[in-house]
Amino acid sequence: MAAYYIFEINYSRNHALIKAAHVYRVTNDHQFDATKVISLDRETIATKIQSGFGFRVLTKNDGQWHVGDLVQIDENGYIKITPDGIKADYLGHLPTYD
């Protein structure tokens, strides 16, 4: 079960690493409050994943939220939705922010 939904990313200048992400905290009944945005830095996300907290990506299409892929840490320490061997974080095509 996901504890957090990541819906927006702030990448490093070269887009190789996530600097921070906007997330929603998920309740036990898979609900979230879209008015309570939490900002987590890359280190916090990685630590939480390694500690057993689940993260999934969340996208909005036609006004509807869609829960997507599970976020993982690959063998090189990169935060990804798909292990692909590329030395960079990758969470799909989520919106970005500065």
CSV table of C-alpha atoms in Angstrom, one decimal:
chain,number,residue,atom,x,y,z
A,1,MET,CA,0.0,0.0,0.0
A,2,ALA,CA,1.2,3.5,-0.8
A,3,ALA,CA,1.8,5.9,2.1
A,4,TYR,CA,2.5,8.8,-0.3
A,5,TYR,CA,1.5,9.8,-3.8
A,6,ILE,CA,4.1,11.9,-5.8
A,7,PHE,CA,2.4,14.2,-8.2
A,8,GLU,CA,4.9,17.0,-9.0
A,9,ILE,CA,8.7,17.0,-9.2
A,10,ASN,CA,11.5,19.6,-8.9
A,11,TYR,CA,14.5,18.2,-10.8
A,12,SER,CA,18.2,19.2,-10.6
A,13,ARG,CA,19.5,21.5,-13.4
A,14,ASN,CA,20.4,18.6,-15.7
A,15,HIS,CA,17.3,16.6,-14.8
A,16,ALA,CA,19.4,13.7,-13.5
A,17,LEU,CA,18.2,13.9,-9.9
A,18,ILE,CA,15.1,14.8,-8.1
A,19,LYS,CA,15.7,17.8,-5.8
A,20,ALA,CA,12.3,17.6,-4.2
A,21,ALA,CA,8.8,16.4,-4.8
A,22,HIS,CA,5.3,17.5,-3.9
A,23,VAL,CA,3.3,14.6,-2.4
A,24,TYR,CA,0.1,13.8,-0.7
A,25,ARG,CA,0.0,11.6,2.4
A,26,VAL,CA,-2.4,8.6,1.9
A,27,THR,CA,-4.8,7.4,4.6
A,28,ASN,CA,-5.5,3.8,5.3
A,29,ASP,CA,-8.6,3.9,3.0
A,30,HIS,CA,-6.4,5.0,0.1
A,31,GLN,CA,-7.7,8.6,0.3
A,32,PHE,CA,-5.7,11.9,0.3
A,33,ASP,CA,-6.4,15.5,0.9
A,34,ALA,CA,-5.5,17.5,-2.2
A,35,THR,CA,-5.3,20.7,-0.2
A,36,LYS,CA,-2.5,19.4,2.0
A,37,VAL,CA,0.6,19.3,-0.2
A,38,ILE,CA,3.8,18.1,1.5
A,39,SER,CA,7.2,18.8,0.0
A,40,LEU,CA,9.9,16.1,0.5
A,41,ASP,CA,13.5,16.3,-0.6
A,42,ARG,CA,15.2,13.5,-2.4
A,43,GLU,CA,17.0,12.2,0.7
A,44,THR,CA,13.8,12.0,2.7
A,45,ILE,CA,12.0,10.2,-0.1
A,46,ALA,CA,14.9,7.7,-0.4
A,47,THR,CA,15.0,7.1,3.3
A,48,LYS,CA,11.3,6.6,3.6
A,49,ILE,CA,11.3,4.1,0.7
A,50,GLN,CA,14.2,2.2,2.3
A,51,SER,CA,12.3,2.2,5.6
A,52,GLY,CA,9.3,0.5,4.0
A,53,PHE,CA,7.0,3.5,3.2
A,54,GLY,CA,5.3,3.0,-0.2
A,55,PHE,CA,5.3,5.8,-2.8
A,56,ARG,CA,3.3,5.8,-6.1
A,57,VAL,CA,3.1,8.4,-8.8
A,58,LEU,CA,-0.2,10.2,-9.2
A,59,THR,CA,-1.4,12.0,-12.3
A,60,LYS,CA,-4.4,14.0,-13.1
A,61,ASN,CA,-6.2,13.6,-16.5
A,62,ASP,CA,-9.5,15.2,-17.4
A,63,GLY,CA,-10.0,16.3,-13.8
A,64,GLN,CA,-9.6,12.7,-12.4
A,65,TRP,CA,-6.7,11.5,-10.3
A,66,HIS,CA,-5.0,8.3,-11.4
A,67,VAL,CA,-2.7,6.2,-9.2
A,68,GLY,CA,0.3,5.0,-11.2
A,69,ASP,CA,3.5,3.0,-10.8
A,70,LEU,CA,5.2,2.1,-7.6
A,71,VAL,CA,8.4,4.2,-6.9
A,72,GLN,CA,11.5,2.2,-6.1
A,73,ILE,CA,15.2,2.7,-5.6
A,74,ASP,CA,17.4,0.8,-8.0
A,75,GLU,CA,20.7,-0.9,-7.3
A,76,ASN,CA,22.6,2.4,-8.0
A,77,GLY,CA,20.5,4.4,-5.6
A,78,TYR,CA,18.3,6.2,-8.2
A,79,ILE,CA,14.6,6.8,-7.6
A,80,LYS,CA,12.6,5.2,-10.4
A,81,ILE,CA,9.3,3.7,-11.5
A,82,THR,CA,11.1,1.3,-13.9
A,83,PRO,CA,14.5,-0.2,-13.5
A,84,ASP,CA,16.3,0.7,-16.7
A,85,GLY,CA,20.0,0.9,-16.0
A,86,ILE,CA,20.1,4.7,-16.7
A,87,LYS,CA,22.0,6.6,-14.1
A,88,ALA,CA,19.3,9.1,-13.3
A,89,ASP,CA,16.1,9.4,-11.3
A,90,TYR,CA,12.9,8.8,-13.4
A,91,LEU,CA,9.3,9.0,-12.3
A,92,GLY,CA,7.6,9.2,-15.7
A,93,HIS,CA,6.1,12.4,-17.1
A,94,LEU,CA,5.0,14.1,-13.9
A,95,PRO,CA,4.6,17.9,-13.9
A,96,THR,CA,7.6,19.9,-12.7
A,97,TYR,CA,7.9,22.9,-10.5
A,98,ASP,CA,10.6,25.3,-9.5
